PDB file of C-alpha atoms in Angstrom:
ATOM      1  CA  MET A   1      96.456 185.355 -93.382  1.00 53.00           C
ATOM      2  CA  ALA A   2      94.940 184.969 -96.434  1.00 55.00           C
ATOM      3  CA  ASP A   3      91.561 186.150 -97.786  1.00 56.00           C
ATOM      4  CA  PRO A   4      89.346 182.697 -97.610  1.00 55.00           C
ATOM      5  CA  ASN A   5      86.790 183.882-100.176  1.00 53.00           C
ATOM      6  CA  VAL A   6      89.825 184.439-102.775  1.00 53.00           C
ATOM      7  CA  LEU A   7      88.569 180.500-104.681  1.00 51.00           C
ATOM      8  CA  ASN A   8      85.043 181.526-104.394  1.00 55.00           C
ATOM      9  CA  PRO A   9      85.016 185.377-104.196  1.00 59.00           C
ATOM     10  CA  HIS A  10      80.799 185.605-104.804  1.00 64.00           C
ATOM     11  CA  PRO A  11      78.714 186.165-102.266  1.00 69.00           C
ATOM     12  CA  PRO A  12      77.622 182.401-100.277  1.00 81.00           C
ATOM     13  CA  LYS A  13      74.176 183.972 -99.930  1.00 86.00           C
ATOM     14  CA  PHE A  14      73.189 184.844-103.722  1.00 89.00           C
ATOM     15  CA  ASP A  15      73.396 180.621-103.687  1.00 91.00           C
ATOM     16  CA  ARG A  16      70.037 179.458-103.734  1.00 93.00           C
ATOM     17  CA  PHE A  17      68.669 182.377-105.493  1.00 94.00           C
ATOM     18  CA  LEU A  18      71.179 181.652-108.298  1.00 95.00           C
ATOM     19  CA  HIS A  19      70.745 177.665-108.257  1.00 94.00           C
ATOM     20  CA  ALA A  20      66.987 177.903-107.948  1.00 96.00           C
ATOM     21  CA  SER A  21      65.793 176.448-110.946  1.00 95.00           C
ATOM     22  CA  VAL A  22      63.566 178.720-113.603  1.00 95.00           C
ATOM     23  CA  GLY A  23      62.338 175.850-115.468  1.00 93.00           C
ATOM     24  CA  GLU A  24      62.799 173.502-118.217  1.00 94.00           C
ATOM     25  CA  ASP A  25      64.937 173.958-121.460  1.00 92.00           C
ATOM     26  CA  ARG A  26      63.567 172.529-124.849  1.00 90.00           C
ATOM     27  CA  ASN A  27      65.923 169.483-124.028  1.00 92.00           C
ATOM     28  CA  GLY A  28      63.986 168.437-120.679  1.00 93.00           C
ATOM     29  CA  TYR A  29      67.353 170.335-118.601  1.00 93.00           C
ATOM     30  CA  ALA A  30      66.686 172.887-115.702  1.00 93.00           C
ATOM     31  CA  VAL A  31      67.873 175.675-116.388  1.00 95.00           C
ATOM     32  CA  THR A  32      68.767 178.211-113.329  1.00 96.00           C
ATOM     33  CA  VAL A  33      69.324 181.467-112.834  1.00 96.00           C
ATOM     34  CA  LEU A  34      72.542 181.681-113.115  1.00 95.00           C
ATOM     35  CA  SER A  35      72.503 180.039-116.366  1.00 95.00           C
ATOM     36  CA  THR A  36      69.842 182.731-117.268  1.00 95.00           C
ATOM     37  CA  LEU A  37      71.263 185.186-116.394  1.00 96.00           C
ATOM     38  CA  ALA A  38      74.179 184.548-118.224  1.00 95.00           C
ATOM     39  CA  ARG A  39      72.781 183.513-120.847  1.00 94.00           C
ATOM     40  CA  LEU A  40      71.477 186.774-120.878  1.00 95.00           C
ATOM     41  CA  GLY A  41      74.973 188.454-121.252  1.00 96.00           C
ATOM     42  CA  LEU A  42      74.725 189.430-117.548  1.00 96.00           C
ATOM     43  CA  ASP A  43      76.776 188.878-114.833  1.00 95.00           C
ATOM     44  CA  PRO A  44      74.545 186.675-112.298  1.00 95.00           C
ATOM     45  CA  TRP A  45      76.293 188.074-109.058  1.00 92.00           C
ATOM     46  CA  LYS A  46      76.192 191.761-109.810  1.00 93.00           C
ATOM     47  CA  GLU A  47      72.988 191.486-111.444  1.00 95.00           C
ATOM     48  CA  THR A  48      72.222 189.626-108.122  1.00 93.00           C
ATOM     49  CA  ALA A  49      72.984 192.141-105.741  1.00 92.00           C
ATOM     50  CA  GLU A  50      70.896 194.816-108.163  1.00 94.00           C
ATOM     51  CA  LEU A  51      67.740 192.494-107.508  1.00 94.00           C
ATOM     52  CA  VAL A  52      68.433 193.014-103.392  1.00 93.00           C
ATOM     53  CA  THR A  53      69.221 196.682-103.361  1.00 93.00           C
ATOM     54  CA  LEU A  54      66.772 196.913-105.522  1.00 92.00           C
ATOM     55  CA  GLY A  55      63.612 195.498-102.858  1.00 88.00           C
ATOM     56  CA  ARG A  56      61.341 192.677-103.038  1.00 90.00           C
ATOM     57  CA  ASP A  57      58.712 194.241-105.469  1.00 93.00           C
ATOM     58  CA  ALA A  58      61.128 195.767-107.510  1.00 94.00           C
ATOM     59  CA  ALA A  59      63.365 193.034-108.064  1.00 95.00           C
ATOM     60  CA  ARG A  60      60.450 190.561-108.738  1.00 95.00           C
ATOM     61  CA  ALA A  61      59.193 193.562-111.592  1.00 96.00           C
ATOM     62  CA  ARG A  62      62.811 193.459-112.389  1.00 96.00           C
ATOM     63  CA  LEU A  63      63.334 189.829-113.057  1.00 95.00           C
ATOM     64  CA  GLY A  64      59.639 189.040-114.663  1.00 94.00           C
ATOM     65  CA  THR A  65      60.912 191.784-117.600  1.00 94.00           C
ATOM     66  CA  LEU A  66      64.754 189.427-117.763  1.00 95.00           C
ATOM     67  CA  LEU A  67      63.068 186.572-117.392  1.00 95.00           C
ATOM     68  CA  ALA A  68      59.982 187.020-120.422  1.00 93.00           C
ATOM     69  CA  ARG A  69      63.903 187.736-122.564  1.00 93.00           C
ATOM     70  CA  PHE A  70      64.396 184.506-122.135  1.00 93.00           C
ATOM     71  CA  ARG A  71      63.352 182.095-124.867  1.00 91.00           C
ATOM     72  CA  ASP A  72      65.338 179.136-124.163  1.00 91.00           C
ATOM     73  CA  VAL A  73      62.850 178.102-121.486  1.00 93.00           C
ATOM     74  CA  PRO A  74      59.493 177.612-122.941  1.00 92.00           C
ATOM     75  CA  ALA A  75      56.870 177.777-119.397  1.00 88.00           C
ATOM     76  CA  LEU A  76      58.626 181.397-119.192  1.00 89.00           C
ATOM     77  CA  ALA A  77      56.219 183.039-122.291  1.00 86.00           C
ATOM     78  CA  SER A  78      53.327 182.680-120.537  1.00 86.00           C
ATOM     79  CA  ASP A  79      54.590 182.039-117.086  1.00 89.00           C
ATOM     80  CA  HIS A  80      56.918 183.994-116.016  1.00 90.00           C
ATOM     81  CA  GLY A  81      55.690 186.638-113.548  1.00 91.00           C
ATOM     82  CA  ARG A  82      54.535 183.789-111.640  1.00 94.00           C
ATOM     83  CA  ILE A  83      58.265 182.264-111.303  1.00 94.00           C
ATOM     84  CA  ALA A  84      59.585 185.996-110.918  1.00 94.00           C
ATOM     85  CA  GLN A  85      57.617 186.152-107.991  1.00 95.00           C
ATOM     86  CA  ASP A  86      58.883 182.763-106.391  1.00 94.00           C
ATOM     87  CA  LEU A  87      61.995 183.728-106.951  1.00 94.00           C
ATOM     88  CA  SER A  88      62.185 187.018-106.166  1.00 94.00           C
ATOM     89  CA  GLN A  89      61.699 184.818-102.728  1.00 94.00           C
ATOM     90  CA  LEU A  90      64.592 183.730-102.618  1.00 94.00           C
ATOM     91  CA  LEU A  91      66.868 186.596-102.590  1.00 93.00           C
ATOM     92  CA  PRO A  92      68.190 187.581 -99.663  1.00 90.00           C
ATOM     93  CA  GLU A  93      67.064 190.749 -97.322  1.00 82.00           C
ATOM     94  CA  ASP A  94      68.910 193.927 -98.111  1.00 69.00           C
ATOM     95  CA  ARG A  95      70.367 194.657 -94.482  1.00 58.00           C
ATOM     96  CA  ALA A  96      73.788 195.356 -95.908  1.00 51.00           C
ATOM     97  CA  SER A  97      73.129 196.829 -99.077  1.00 49.00           C
ATOM     98  CA  SER A  98      76.397 199.015 -99.216  1.00 44.00           C
ATOM     99  CA  SER A  99      77.824 195.683 -98.597  1.00 52.00           C
ATOM    100  CA  LEU A 100      76.135 193.791-101.966  1.00 49.00           C
ATOM    101  CA  LYS A 101      76.757 197.788-103.884  1.00 51.00           C
ATOM    102  CA  ARG A 102      80.757 196.968-103.000  1.00 52.00           C
ATOM    103  CA  THR A 103      79.935 193.070-103.883  1.00 54.00           C
ATOM    104  CA  ALA A 104      78.386 194.075-107.072  1.00 53.00           C
ATOM    105  CA  SER A 105      81.573 196.359-108.034  1.00 51.00           C
ATOM    106  CA  THR A 106      84.603 194.374-107.139  1.00 52.00           C
ATOM    107  CA  VAL A 107      82.709 191.805-109.229  1.00 52.00           C
ATOM    108  CA  ALA A 108      82.302 194.392-112.148  1.00 50.00           C
ATOM    109  CA  GLY A 109      85.871 195.374-112.069  1.00 54.00           C
ATOM    110  CA  GLY A 110      88.263 193.068-110.018  1.00 52.00           C
ATOM    111  CA  ARG A 111      87.158 190.391-107.198  1.00 51.00           C
ATOM    112  CA  PRO A 112      88.561 191.272-103.368  1.00 51.00           C
ATOM    113  CA  GLY A 113      91.895 189.366-102.143  1.00 53.00           C
ATOM    114  CA  THR A 114      93.475 189.155-106.258  1.00 56.00           C
ATOM    115  CA  SER A 115      96.560 190.726-105.097  1.00 60.00           C
ATOM    116  CA  GLY A 116      96.994 188.431-102.452  1.00 63.00           C
ATOM    117  CA  ALA A 117      96.164 184.816-104.483  1.00 66.00           C
ATOM    118  CA  ILE A 118      98.945 186.387-107.710  1.00 69.00           C
ATOM    119  CA  TRP A 119     101.687 187.286-104.845  1.00 67.00           C
ATOM    120  CA  ALA A 120     101.116 183.239-103.774  1.00 70.00           C
ATOM    121  CA  VAL A 121     101.061 181.897-107.537  1.00 69.00           C
ATOM    122  CA  LEU A 122     104.309 184.018-108.036  1.00 68.00           C
ATOM    123  CA  GLY A 123     105.662 182.486-104.418  1.00 65.00           C
ATOM    124  CA  ILE A 124     104.648 178.958-106.008  1.00 73.00           C
ATOM    125  CA  VAL A 125     106.844 179.674-109.458  1.00 70.00           C
ATOM    126  CA  PHE A 126     109.586 181.597-107.409  1.00 68.00           C
ATOM    127  CA  VAL A 127     109.677 177.836-105.315  1.00 68.00           C
ATOM    128  CA  LEU A 128     108.991 175.832-108.697  1.00 69.00           C
ATOM    129  CA  PHE A 129     112.070 177.348-110.545  1.00 65.00           C
ATOM    130  CA  GLN A 130     114.292 176.536-107.350  1.00 69.00           C
ATOM    131  CA  MET A 131     113.653 173.355-107.287  1.00 66.00           C
ATOM    132  CA  PHE A 132     113.994 172.901-110.933  1.00 67.00           C
ATOM    133  CA  MET A 133     117.100 174.723-111.232  1.00 67.00           C
ATOM    134  CA  LEU A 134     119.099 174.387-108.279  1.00 67.00           C
ATOM    135  CA  GLY A 135     117.688 170.842-106.793  1.00 65.00           C
ATOM    136  CA  GLY A 136     119.286 168.808-109.738  1.00 53.00           C
ATOM    137  CA  SER A 137     122.973 170.288-108.446  1.00 50.00           C
ATOM    138  CA  GLY A 138     123.792 169.275-105.525  1.00 47.00           C
TER     139      GLY A 138
END
């Protein structure tokens, strides 16, 4: 049976945190944690997995440091500590630390279920080849 996470390999428990707003940019657009981490050159899912494994207080401190570096949202310049505190409350509990570490490593090094997706694509290519090359002759 195909892995149900092939199309969305990222843990859904990170969604609430990653899609939370950190504030508005200079143009008035809402900026999320996901876009903040990406604009800082970090992998948002890997960074979130690492924040979860740190524990609440260390995650809040790390998040505060990251938000202080982000200059696109003016409100973060003076309020990054409070925003980091609020956002850290949205991180999932570290009930399965080993699972999250595995998630962080697979996100960085390769997605789980990738080989199944490759075989599916190859199968589709084969069927299409059969249809176009052999379908017209008979």
